[in-house]
mmCIF file of C-alpha atoms in Angstrom:
data_model
loop_
_atom_site.group_PDB
_atom_site.id
_atom_site.type_symbol
_atom_site.label_atom_id
_atom_site.label_comp_id
_atom_site.label_asym_id
_atom_site.label_seq_id
_atom_site.Cartn_x
_atom_site.Cartn_y
_atom_site.Cartn_z
ATOM 1 C CA UNK A 30 45.583 39.130 -68.479
ATOM 2 C CA UNK A 31 42.111 40.682 -68.806
ATOM 3 C CA UNK A 32 39.845 40.125 -65.807
ATOM 4 C CA UNK A 33 36.295 41.460 -65.485
ATOM 5 C CA UNK A 34 34.414 42.031 -62.231
ATOM 6 C CA UNK A 35 30.840 42.205 -63.531
ATOM 7 C CA UNK A 36 28.309 43.812 -61.219
ATOM 8 C CA UNK A 37 31.081 45.039 -58.942
ATOM 9 C CA UNK A 38 28.951 47.332 -56.795
ATOM 10 C CA UNK A 39 31.241 48.993 -54.266
ATOM 11 C CA UNK A 40 33.763 46.127 -54.420
ATOM 12 C CA UNK A 41 36.486 47.329 -56.759
ATOM 13 C CA UNK A 42 39.193 44.726 -57.237
ATOM 14 C CA UNK A 43 42.733 45.565 -58.267
ATOM 15 C CA UNK A 44 43.728 43.958 -61.538
ATOM 16 C CA UNK A 45 40.110 43.774 -62.744
ATOM 17 C CA UNK A 46 37.988 45.984 -64.947
ATOM 18 C CA UNK A 47 35.235 46.731 -62.449
ATOM 19 C CA UNK A 48 31.868 47.024 -64.197
ATOM 20 C CA UNK A 49 28.434 48.014 -62.931
ATOM 21 C CA UNK A 50 25.289 49.727 -64.181
ATOM 22 C CA UNK A 51 25.093 51.973 -61.102
ATOM 23 C CA UNK A 52 27.163 55.119 -61.671
ATOM 24 C CA UNK A 53 27.425 55.992 -57.961
ATOM 25 C CA UNK A 54 29.537 52.829 -57.522
ATOM 26 C CA UNK A 55 32.179 54.571 -59.666
ATOM 27 C CA UNK A 56 32.938 51.511 -61.799
ATOM 28 C CA UNK A 57 35.743 51.523 -64.341
ATOM 29 C CA UNK A 58 33.113 50.834 -66.999
ATOM 30 C CA UNK A 59 29.330 51.272 -66.978
ATOM 31 C CA UNK A 60 27.782 48.010 -68.185
ATOM 32 C CA UNK A 61 24.115 47.030 -68.133
ATOM 33 C CA UNK A 62 24.156 43.231 -67.961
ATOM 34 C CA UNK A 63 20.493 43.083 -69.009
ATOM 35 C CA UNK A 64 21.368 44.531 -72.444
ATOM 36 C CA UNK A 65 22.950 42.091 -74.850
ATOM 37 C CA UNK A 66 25.362 41.788 -76.430
ATOM 38 C CA UNK A 67 27.583 43.121 -73.670
ATOM 39 C CA UNK A 68 30.101 45.778 -74.765
ATOM 40 C CA UNK A 69 33.024 43.347 -75.002
ATOM 41 C CA UNK A 70 34.296 41.509 -78.074
ATOM 42 C CA UNK A 71 34.234 37.735 -78.395
ATOM 43 C CA UNK A 72 37.042 35.939 -76.523
ATOM 44 C CA UNK A 73 37.996 39.126 -74.655
ATOM 45 C CA UNK A 74 38.515 38.105 -71.025
ATOM 46 C CA UNK A 75 40.749 35.573 -69.323
ATOM 47 C CA UNK A 76 38.516 35.648 -66.247
ATOM 48 C CA UNK A 77 34.978 36.769 -65.457
ATOM 49 C CA UNK A 78 33.868 37.229 -61.859
ATOM 50 C CA UNK A 79 30.224 37.651 -60.888
ATOM 51 C CA UNK A 80 30.013 37.877 -57.090
ATOM 52 C CA UNK A 81 26.399 37.960 -55.890
ATOM 53 C CA UNK A 82 25.126 39.257 -59.228
ATOM 54 C CA UNK A 83 23.520 36.365 -61.120
ATOM 55 C CA UNK A 84 20.620 36.078 -58.657
ATOM 56 C CA UNK A 85 19.580 39.647 -59.561
ATOM 57 C CA UNK A 86 19.297 38.981 -63.307
ATOM 58 C CA UNK A 87 16.477 37.438 -65.332
ATOM 59 C CA UNK A 88 17.178 34.895 -68.069
ATOM 60 C CA UNK A 89 20.123 33.013 -66.587
ATOM 61 C CA UNK A 90 20.767 31.016 -69.801
ATOM 62 C CA UNK A 91 21.349 34.175 -71.870
ATOM 63 C CA UNK A 92 23.632 35.621 -69.161
ATOM 64 C CA UNK A 93 25.715 32.425 -69.070
ATOM 65 C CA UNK A 94 25.875 32.435 -72.866
ATOM 66 C CA UNK A 95 27.241 36.010 -72.825
ATOM 67 C CA UNK A 96 29.871 35.024 -70.247
ATOM 68 C CA UNK A 97 30.906 32.152 -72.506
ATOM 69 C CA UNK A 98 31.054 34.471 -75.524
ATOM 70 C CA UNK A 99 33.368 37.021 -73.900
ATOM 71 C CA UNK A 100 35.667 34.463 -72.246
ATOM 72 C CA UNK A 101 38.813 33.400 -74.055
ATOM 73 C CA UNK A 102 39.135 29.657 -74.715
ATOM 74 C CA UNK A 103 40.269 28.118 -71.430
ATOM 75 C CA UNK A 104 39.101 31.215 -69.529
ATOM 76 C CA UNK A 105 37.778 31.080 -65.989
ATOM 77 C CA UNK A 106 34.259 31.984 -64.861
ATOM 78 C CA UNK A 107 33.840 32.541 -61.120
ATOM 79 C CA UNK A 108 30.206 32.811 -60.087
ATOM 80 C CA UNK A 109 29.250 33.344 -56.453
ATOM 81 C CA UNK A 110 25.555 33.166 -55.567
ATOM 82 C CA UNK A 111 23.661 32.728 -52.296
ATOM 83 C CA UNK A 112 22.648 29.141 -51.607
ATOM 84 C CA UNK A 113 18.927 28.626 -52.208
ATOM 85 C CA UNK A 114 18.284 27.358 -48.670
ATOM 86 C CA UNK A 115 20.144 30.198 -46.998
ATOM 87 C CA UNK A 116 18.395 33.068 -45.306
ATOM 88 C CA UNK A 117 20.264 35.521 -47.523
ATOM 89 C CA UNK A 118 18.752 34.069 -50.684
ATOM 90 C CA UNK A 119 15.250 35.100 -49.655
ATOM 91 C CA UNK A 120 15.849 38.256 -47.620
ATOM 92 C CA UNK A 121 16.763 40.457 -50.569
ATOM 93 C CA UNK A 122 13.660 41.474 -52.551
ATOM 94 C CA UNK A 123 15.816 42.223 -55.613
ATOM 95 C CA UNK A 124 16.689 38.530 -56.039
ATOM 96 C CA UNK A 125 14.841 37.050 -59.003
ATOM 97 C CA UNK A 126 16.471 33.608 -58.988
ATOM 98 C CA UNK A 127 17.675 31.020 -56.472
ATOM 99 C CA UNK A 128 20.540 28.560 -56.946
ATOM 100 C CA UNK A 129 21.233 25.097 -55.598
ATOM 101 C CA UNK A 130 24.423 23.036 -55.820
ATOM 102 C CA UNK A 131 23.600 21.782 -59.317
ATOM 103 C CA UNK A 132 21.816 24.782 -60.810
ATOM 104 C CA UNK A 133 24.594 25.651 -63.262
ATOM 105 C CA UNK A 134 25.422 22.065 -64.255
ATOM 106 C CA UNK A 135 23.203 22.335 -67.309
ATOM 107 C CA UNK A 136 25.854 24.572 -68.898
ATOM 108 C CA UNK A 137 28.732 22.126 -68.369
ATOM 109 C CA UNK A 138 29.961 19.356 -70.672
ATOM 110 C CA UNK A 139 28.812 15.931 -69.528
ATOM 111 C CA UNK A 140 25.497 17.131 -68.142
ATOM 112 C CA UNK A 141 23.456 16.553 -71.254
ATOM 113 C CA UNK A 142 20.268 18.456 -70.745
ATOM 114 C CA UNK A 143 18.562 18.680 -74.100
ATOM 115 C CA UNK A 144 17.441 22.314 -73.921
ATOM 116 C CA UNK A 145 20.823 23.943 -73.161
ATOM 117 C CA UNK A 146 24.164 23.661 -74.855
ATOM 118 C CA UNK A 147 27.264 22.900 -72.780
ATOM 119 C CA UNK A 148 29.382 26.063 -72.622
ATOM 120 C CA UNK A 149 31.997 25.143 -70.003
ATOM 121 C CA UNK A 150 34.306 22.177 -69.449
ATOM 122 C CA UNK A 151 34.082 21.798 -65.691
ATOM 123 C CA UNK A 152 32.465 23.184 -62.612
ATOM 124 C CA UNK A 153 33.422 23.276 -58.961
ATOM 125 C CA UNK A 154 30.815 24.002 -56.328
ATOM 126 C CA UNK A 155 31.875 25.252 -52.901
ATOM 127 C CA UNK A 156 29.850 26.362 -49.927
ATOM 128 C CA UNK A 157 31.172 29.391 -48.077
ATOM 129 C CA UNK A 158 29.600 30.658 -44.902
ATOM 130 C CA UNK A 159 29.753 34.462 -44.910
#
């Protein structure tokens, strides 16, 4: 099972290929998520984790499209972002985007927004206080 931890920072997870652009994090693989296509083949990963990464990247639709491209059919995308109304969302000056409970729905089947294509079958939104 191939699992990617994209934008791992100092959080290296066992069983994952830990990827980051910052060399001093000592990732398993240096990956610049702003440069597309990412250095993974189509349908490569069973799981993609982005924990507090998406809010740092411009052009969310192209990032989500790359995740969809590298995921195997039936693969799992876990995306953790700070809630838009939380203090943490606004305290970090490197955040370029804010997310609410329905921000990623436009990429899910059944949420027919005309300017995006559905890339995922389902979505679960959870709120975690950390």
